[in-house]
Short mmCIF file of C-alpha atoms in Angstrom, two decimals:
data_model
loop_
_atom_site.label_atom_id
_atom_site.label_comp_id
_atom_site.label_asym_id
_atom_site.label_seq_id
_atom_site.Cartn_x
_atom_site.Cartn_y
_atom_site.Cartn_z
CA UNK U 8 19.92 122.48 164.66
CA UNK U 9 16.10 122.55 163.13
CA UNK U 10 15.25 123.33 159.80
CA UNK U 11 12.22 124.41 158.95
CA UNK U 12 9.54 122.31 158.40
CA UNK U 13 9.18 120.70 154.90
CA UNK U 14 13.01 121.17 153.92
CA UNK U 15 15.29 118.30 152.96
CA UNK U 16 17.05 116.75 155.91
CA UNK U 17 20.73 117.31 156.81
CA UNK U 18 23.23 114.59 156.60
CA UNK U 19 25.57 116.44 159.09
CA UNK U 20 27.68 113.03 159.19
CA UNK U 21 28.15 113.05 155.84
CA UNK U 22 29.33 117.09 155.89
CA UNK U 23 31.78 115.68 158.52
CA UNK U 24 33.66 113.22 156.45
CA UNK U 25 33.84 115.20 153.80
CA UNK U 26 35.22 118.22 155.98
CA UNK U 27 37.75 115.38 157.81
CA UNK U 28 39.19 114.15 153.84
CA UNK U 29 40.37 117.73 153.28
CA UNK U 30 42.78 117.79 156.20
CA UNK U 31 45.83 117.44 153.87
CA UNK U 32 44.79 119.99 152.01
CA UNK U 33 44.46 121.96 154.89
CA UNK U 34 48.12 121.18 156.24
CA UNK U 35 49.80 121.81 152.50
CA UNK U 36 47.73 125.60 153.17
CA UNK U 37 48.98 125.91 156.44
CA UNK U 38 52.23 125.20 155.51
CA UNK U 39 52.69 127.04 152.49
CA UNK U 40 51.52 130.03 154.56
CA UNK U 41 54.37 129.45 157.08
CA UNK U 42 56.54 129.82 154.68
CA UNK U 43 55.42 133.22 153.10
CA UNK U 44 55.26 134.64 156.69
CA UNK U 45 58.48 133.29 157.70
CA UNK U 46 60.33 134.30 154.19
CA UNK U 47 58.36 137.76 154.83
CA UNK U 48 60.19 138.19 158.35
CA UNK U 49 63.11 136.78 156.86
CA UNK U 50 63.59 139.37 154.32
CA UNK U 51 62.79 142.24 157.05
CA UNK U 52 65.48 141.11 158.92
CA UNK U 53 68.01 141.41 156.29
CA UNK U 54 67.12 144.62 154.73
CA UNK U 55 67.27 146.03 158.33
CA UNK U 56 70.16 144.68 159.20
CA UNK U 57 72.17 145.38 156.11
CA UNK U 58 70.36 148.99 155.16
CA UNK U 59 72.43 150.73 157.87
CA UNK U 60 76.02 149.62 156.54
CA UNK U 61 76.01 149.76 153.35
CA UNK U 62 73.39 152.59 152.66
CA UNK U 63 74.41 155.07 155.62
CA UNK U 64 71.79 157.72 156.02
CA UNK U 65 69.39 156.27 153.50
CA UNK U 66 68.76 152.90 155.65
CA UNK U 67 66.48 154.88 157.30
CA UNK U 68 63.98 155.07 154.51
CA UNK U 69 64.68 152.15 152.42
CA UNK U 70 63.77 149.87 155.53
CA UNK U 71 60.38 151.19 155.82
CA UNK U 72 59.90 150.96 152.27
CA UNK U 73 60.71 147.25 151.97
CA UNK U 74 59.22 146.20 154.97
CA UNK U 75 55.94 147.45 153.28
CA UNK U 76 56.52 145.89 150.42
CA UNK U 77 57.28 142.66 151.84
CA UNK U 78 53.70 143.20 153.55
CA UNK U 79 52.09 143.49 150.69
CA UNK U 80 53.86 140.44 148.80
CA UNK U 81 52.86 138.42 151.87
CA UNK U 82 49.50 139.34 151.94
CA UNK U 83 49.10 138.78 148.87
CA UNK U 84 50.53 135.19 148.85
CA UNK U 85 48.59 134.46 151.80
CA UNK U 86 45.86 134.76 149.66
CA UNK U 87 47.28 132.57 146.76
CA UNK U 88 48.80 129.89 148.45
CA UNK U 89 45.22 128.97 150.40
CA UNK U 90 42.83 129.74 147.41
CA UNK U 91 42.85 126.37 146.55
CA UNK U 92 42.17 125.18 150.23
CA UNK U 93 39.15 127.82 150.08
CA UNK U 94 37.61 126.79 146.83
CA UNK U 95 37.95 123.13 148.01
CA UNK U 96 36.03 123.25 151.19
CA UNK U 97 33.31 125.43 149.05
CA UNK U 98 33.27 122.83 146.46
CA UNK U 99 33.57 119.30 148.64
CA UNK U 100 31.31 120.58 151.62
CA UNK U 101 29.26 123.42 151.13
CA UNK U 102 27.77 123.10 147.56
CA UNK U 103 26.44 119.56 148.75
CA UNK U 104 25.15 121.46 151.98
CA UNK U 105 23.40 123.43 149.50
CA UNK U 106 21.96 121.01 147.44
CA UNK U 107 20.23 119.64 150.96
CA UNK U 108 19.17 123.05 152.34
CA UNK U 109 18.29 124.80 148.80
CA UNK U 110 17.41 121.91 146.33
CA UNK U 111 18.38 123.30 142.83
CA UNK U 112 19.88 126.73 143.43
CA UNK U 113 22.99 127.80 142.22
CA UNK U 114 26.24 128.75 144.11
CA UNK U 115 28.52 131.31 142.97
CA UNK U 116 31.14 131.92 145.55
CA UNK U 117 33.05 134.23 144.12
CA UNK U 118 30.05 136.41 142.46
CA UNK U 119 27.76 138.76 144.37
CA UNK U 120 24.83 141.48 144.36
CA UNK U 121 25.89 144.38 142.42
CA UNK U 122 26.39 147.83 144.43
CA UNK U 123 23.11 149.09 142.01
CA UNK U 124 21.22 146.27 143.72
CA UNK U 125 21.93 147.31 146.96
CA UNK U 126 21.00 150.94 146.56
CA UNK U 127 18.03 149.79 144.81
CA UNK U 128 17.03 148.78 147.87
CA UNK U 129 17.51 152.53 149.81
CA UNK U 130 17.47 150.48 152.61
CA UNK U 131 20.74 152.34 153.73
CA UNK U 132 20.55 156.02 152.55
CA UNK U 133 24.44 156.65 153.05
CA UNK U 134 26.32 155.51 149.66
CA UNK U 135 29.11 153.02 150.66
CA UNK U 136 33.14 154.20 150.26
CA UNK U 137 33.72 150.39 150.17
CA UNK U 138 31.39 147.99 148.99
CA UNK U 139 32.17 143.76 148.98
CA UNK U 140 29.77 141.00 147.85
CA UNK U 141 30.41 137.34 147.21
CA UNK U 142 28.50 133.92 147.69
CA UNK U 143 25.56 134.44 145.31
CA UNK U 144 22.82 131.86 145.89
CA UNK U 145 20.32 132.09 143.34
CA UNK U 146 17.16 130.23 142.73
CA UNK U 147 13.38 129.45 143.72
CA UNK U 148 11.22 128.03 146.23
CA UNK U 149 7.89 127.20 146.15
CA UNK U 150 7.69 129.25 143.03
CA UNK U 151 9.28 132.67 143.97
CA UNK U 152 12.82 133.57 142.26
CA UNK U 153 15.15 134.31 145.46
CA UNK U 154 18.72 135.86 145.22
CA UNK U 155 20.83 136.38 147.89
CA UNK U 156 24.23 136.93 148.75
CA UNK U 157 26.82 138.68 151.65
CA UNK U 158 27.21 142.24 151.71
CA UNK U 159 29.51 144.58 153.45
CA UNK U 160 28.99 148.10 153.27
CA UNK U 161 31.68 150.44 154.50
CA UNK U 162 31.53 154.67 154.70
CA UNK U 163 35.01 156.38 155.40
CA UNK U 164 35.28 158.09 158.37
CA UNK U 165 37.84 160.47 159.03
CA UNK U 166 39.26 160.85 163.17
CA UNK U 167 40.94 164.15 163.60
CA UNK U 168 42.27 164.58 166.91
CA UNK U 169 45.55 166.44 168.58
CA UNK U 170 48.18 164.19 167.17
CA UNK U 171 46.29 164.63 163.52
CA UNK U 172 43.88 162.87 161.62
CA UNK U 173 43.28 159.01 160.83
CA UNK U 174 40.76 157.55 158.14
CA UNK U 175 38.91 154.73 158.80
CA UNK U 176 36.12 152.86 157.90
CA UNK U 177 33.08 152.28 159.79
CA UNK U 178 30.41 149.02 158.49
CA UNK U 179 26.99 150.39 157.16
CA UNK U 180 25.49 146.96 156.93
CA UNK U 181 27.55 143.68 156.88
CA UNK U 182 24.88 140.65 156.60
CA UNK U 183 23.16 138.64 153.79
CA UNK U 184 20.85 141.06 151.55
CA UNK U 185 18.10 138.95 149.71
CA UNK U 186 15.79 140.05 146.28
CA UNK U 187 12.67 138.07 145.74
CA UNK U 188 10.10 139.04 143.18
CA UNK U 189 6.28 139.91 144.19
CA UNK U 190 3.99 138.61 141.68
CA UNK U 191 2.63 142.40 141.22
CA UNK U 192 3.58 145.50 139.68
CA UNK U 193 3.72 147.57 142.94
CA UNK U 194 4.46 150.79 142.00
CA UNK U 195 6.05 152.74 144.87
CA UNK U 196 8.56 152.61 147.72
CA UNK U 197 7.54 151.21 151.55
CA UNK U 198 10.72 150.60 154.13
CA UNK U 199 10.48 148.23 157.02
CA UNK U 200 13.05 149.03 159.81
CA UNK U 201 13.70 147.42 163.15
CA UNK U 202 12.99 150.37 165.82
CA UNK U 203 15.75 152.44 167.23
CA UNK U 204 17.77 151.52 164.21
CA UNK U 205 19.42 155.71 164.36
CA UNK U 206 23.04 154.79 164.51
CA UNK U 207 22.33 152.82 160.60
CA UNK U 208 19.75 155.61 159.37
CA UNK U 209 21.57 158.59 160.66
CA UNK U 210 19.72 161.70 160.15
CA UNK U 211 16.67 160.24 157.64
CA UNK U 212 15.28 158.20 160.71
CA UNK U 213 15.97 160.94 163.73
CA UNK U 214 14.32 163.50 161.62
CA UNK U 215 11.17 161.42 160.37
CA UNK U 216 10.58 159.53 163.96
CA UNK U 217 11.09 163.12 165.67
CA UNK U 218 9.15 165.04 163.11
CA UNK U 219 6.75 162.74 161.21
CA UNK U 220 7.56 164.99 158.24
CA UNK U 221 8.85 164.62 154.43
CA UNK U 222 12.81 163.49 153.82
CA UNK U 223 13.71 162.47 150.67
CA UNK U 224 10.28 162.05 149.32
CA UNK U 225 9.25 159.66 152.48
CA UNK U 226 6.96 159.66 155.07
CA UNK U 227 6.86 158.09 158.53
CA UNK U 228 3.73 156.11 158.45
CA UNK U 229 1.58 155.46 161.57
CA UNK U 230 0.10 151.96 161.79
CA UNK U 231 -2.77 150.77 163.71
CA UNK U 232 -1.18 147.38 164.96
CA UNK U 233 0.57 148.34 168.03
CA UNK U 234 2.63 145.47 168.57
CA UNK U 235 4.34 145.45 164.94
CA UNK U 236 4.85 149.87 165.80
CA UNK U 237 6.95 148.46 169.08
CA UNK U 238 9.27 146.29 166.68
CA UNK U 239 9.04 148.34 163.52
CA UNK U 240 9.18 152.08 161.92
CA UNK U 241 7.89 151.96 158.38
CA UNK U 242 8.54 154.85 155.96
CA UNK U 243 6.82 155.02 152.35
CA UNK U 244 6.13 157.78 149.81
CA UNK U 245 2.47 156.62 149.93
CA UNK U 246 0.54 156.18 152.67
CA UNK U 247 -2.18 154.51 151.28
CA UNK U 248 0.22 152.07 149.42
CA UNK U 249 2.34 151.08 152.45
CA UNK U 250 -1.02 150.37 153.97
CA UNK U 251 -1.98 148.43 151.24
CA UNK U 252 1.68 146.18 151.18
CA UNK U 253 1.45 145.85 155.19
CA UNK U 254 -1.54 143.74 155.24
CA UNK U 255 -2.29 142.35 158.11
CA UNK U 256 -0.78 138.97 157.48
CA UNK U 257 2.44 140.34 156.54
CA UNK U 258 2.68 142.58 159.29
CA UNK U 259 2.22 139.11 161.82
CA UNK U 260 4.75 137.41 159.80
CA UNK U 261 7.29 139.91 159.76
CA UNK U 262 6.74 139.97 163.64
CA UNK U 263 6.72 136.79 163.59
CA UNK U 264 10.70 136.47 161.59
CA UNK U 265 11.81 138.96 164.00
CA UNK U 266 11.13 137.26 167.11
CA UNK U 267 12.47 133.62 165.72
CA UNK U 268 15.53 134.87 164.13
CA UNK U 269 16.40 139.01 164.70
CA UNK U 270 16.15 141.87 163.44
CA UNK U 271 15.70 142.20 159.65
CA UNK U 272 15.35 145.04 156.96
CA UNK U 273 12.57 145.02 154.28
CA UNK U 274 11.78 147.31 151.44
CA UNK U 275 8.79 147.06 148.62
CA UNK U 276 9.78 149.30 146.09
CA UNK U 277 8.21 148.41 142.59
CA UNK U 278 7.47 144.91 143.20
CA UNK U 279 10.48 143.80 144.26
CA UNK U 280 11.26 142.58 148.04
CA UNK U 281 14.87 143.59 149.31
CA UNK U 282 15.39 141.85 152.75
CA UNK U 283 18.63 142.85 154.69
CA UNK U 284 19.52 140.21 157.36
CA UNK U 285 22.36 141.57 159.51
CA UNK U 286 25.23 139.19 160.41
CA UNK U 287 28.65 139.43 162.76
CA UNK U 288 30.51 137.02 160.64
CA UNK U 289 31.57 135.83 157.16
CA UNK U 290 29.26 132.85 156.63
CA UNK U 291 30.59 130.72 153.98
CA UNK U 292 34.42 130.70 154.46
CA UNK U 293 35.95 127.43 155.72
CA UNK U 294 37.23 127.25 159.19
CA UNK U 295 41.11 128.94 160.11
CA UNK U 296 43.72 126.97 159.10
CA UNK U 297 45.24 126.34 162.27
CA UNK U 298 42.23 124.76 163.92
CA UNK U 299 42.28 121.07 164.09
CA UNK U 300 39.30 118.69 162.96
CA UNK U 301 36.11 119.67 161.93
CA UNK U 302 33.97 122.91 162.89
CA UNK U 303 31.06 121.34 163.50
CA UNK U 304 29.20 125.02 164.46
CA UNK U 305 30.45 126.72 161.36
CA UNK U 306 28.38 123.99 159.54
CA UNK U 307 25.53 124.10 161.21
CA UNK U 308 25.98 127.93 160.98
CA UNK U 309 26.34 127.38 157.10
CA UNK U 310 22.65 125.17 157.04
CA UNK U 311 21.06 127.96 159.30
CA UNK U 312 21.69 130.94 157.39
CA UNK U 313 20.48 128.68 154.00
CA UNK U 314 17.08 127.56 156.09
CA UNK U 315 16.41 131.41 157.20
CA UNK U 316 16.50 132.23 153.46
CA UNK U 317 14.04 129.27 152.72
CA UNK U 318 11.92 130.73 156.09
CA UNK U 319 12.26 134.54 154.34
CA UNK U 320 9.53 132.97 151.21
CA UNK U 321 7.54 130.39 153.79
CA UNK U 322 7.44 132.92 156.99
CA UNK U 323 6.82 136.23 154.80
CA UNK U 324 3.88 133.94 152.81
CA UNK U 325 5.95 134.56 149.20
CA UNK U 326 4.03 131.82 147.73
CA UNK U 327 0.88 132.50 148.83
CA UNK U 328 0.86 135.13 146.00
CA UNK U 329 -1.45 137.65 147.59
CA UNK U 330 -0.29 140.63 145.03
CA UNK U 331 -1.28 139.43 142.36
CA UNK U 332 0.49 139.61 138.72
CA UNK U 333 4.09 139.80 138.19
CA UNK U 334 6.82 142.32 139.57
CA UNK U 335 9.05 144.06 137.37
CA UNK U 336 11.53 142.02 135.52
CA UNK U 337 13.88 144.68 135.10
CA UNK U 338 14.84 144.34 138.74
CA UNK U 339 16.14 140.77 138.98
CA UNK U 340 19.71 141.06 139.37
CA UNK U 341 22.11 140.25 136.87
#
């Protein structure tokens, strides 16, 4: 795994043997979980087994009730019994893997963005039914205050077919959303969206890419760099502005970001930067409890998704401080 140039070196070995001295604490987890499950089942059993004879006709819905119950006890006790295990790992393995990666920022695993922060951004026009954030990181390099933390999104969806209907929901975003402060006042709104991203926009990109008219108070802008039009669609209530924020060097390094590390969401809105990095996975949890020795990959997966946030301020020229004085306090999250 390479980090970027300039950024403390890894002790992986050292990650390793700190990993390998919580493997009791992993078995007393793994164990304690057993024995929810198992008591879980255990109870289920009985109730079904005894409902019938000595509640006649009202077994039938008594079962059913318990059985949830005893799903929801377990889940919950799942939960309890391997906290400790959880904050452990965070505490023994990552927040030293933070300390190399991100010298003097702050972990707070079990604080994250607020939901204001995230529509702040309007990066994702629909408002979320469910909304999660934890694993803060908070901080600066080279200068620039940086916050960042996971997000997941949710909308609820409701399937309606012959048999009836089913709610669900579907992800909006699920990845790491990061806030960095410009040095300038910029006052106005400019989005920066990978192309073809429909199925996240919904109706606000189909109609502005189809029509190049007015939704919401934005406007699809039409660059004159080619190559960042095949990778991006911008939208902005001011031309002129978005014009202004997408110099040309910016424009090369957000080309640049996509092509080393995927796609990636920007917005300028009031001189604030809102960067949404999309992810498949929950980043900082330790490995499952029933896997043996060390995850080596969810480590290095750890350090890489720390070292992209250190290549958002290099690779997006943060500290070069092109913009001039400085953005709007009011928008650093709390």
């Amino acid at each position: 795994m390479a980090l970027e140039a300039g950024a403390p070196r890894l002790d992986l070995d050292d990650l390793i043997r700190r990993a390998q001295g919580l493997e009791a604490d992993r078995s007393r987890a793994r164990a304690a979980v057993a024995r929810v499950w198992l008591s879980a089942a255990a109870g289920a059993a009985a109730v079904y087994l005894l409902s019938g004879p000595l509640l006649g006709p009202f077994g039938g819905f008594v079962f059913p009730a318990t059985a949830f119950a005893l799903l929801v006890w377990a889940l919950l006790r799942h939960r309890a019994v391997t906290k400790p295990y959880r904050e452990a790992y965070k505490r023994r393995v990552l927040a030293p893997l933070v300390e190399a990666v991100l010298p003097g920022f702050r972990h707070e695993p079990h604080a994250g963005l607020p939901q204001e922060v995230y529509l702040a951004s309007r990066l994702f026009p629909a408002r979320p039914d469910r909304y999660a954030s934890e694993d803060r990181f908070s901080g600066a390099v080279a200068g620039v205050p940086l916050t960042f933390a996971e997000v997941h999104a949710e909308r609820e969806h409701e399937d309606c077919d012959k048999d009836g209907c089913r709610t669900e929901y579907v992800t909006i975003f699920k990845g790491l959303l990061a806030v960095a402060e410009f040095p300038k006042a910029f006052s106005g709104t400019v989005l920066v969206y990978p192309d073809r991203s429909e199925r996240l926009l919904g109706p606000l990109s189909q109609s502005l890419q189809r029509l190049g008219g007015r939704t919401r108070g934005l406007e699809l802008i039409r660059l004159e760099d080619p190559g960042f039009e095949r990778r991006f669609v911008v939208f902005a209530d001011d031309p002129v502005a978005a014009r202004y924020v997408l110099s040309t060097r910016f424009m090369e390094a957000l080309r640049g970001y996509r092509g080393r590390h995927g796609p990636l969401y920007a917005a300028v809105i009031d001189g604030t930067l809102y960067l949404a990095l999309p992810t498949r996975a929950d980043l900082f949890e330790p490995p499952p409890l029933w896997r043996r020795g060390v995850d080596v990959r969810r480590l290095e997966r750890y350090a890489g998704a720390l070292a992209t946030m250190r290549a958002v301020v290099s690779e997006l020229d943060l500290d070069v401080r092109i913009w001039g004085a400085r953005a709007l306090s009011s928008r650093r999250p709390k």
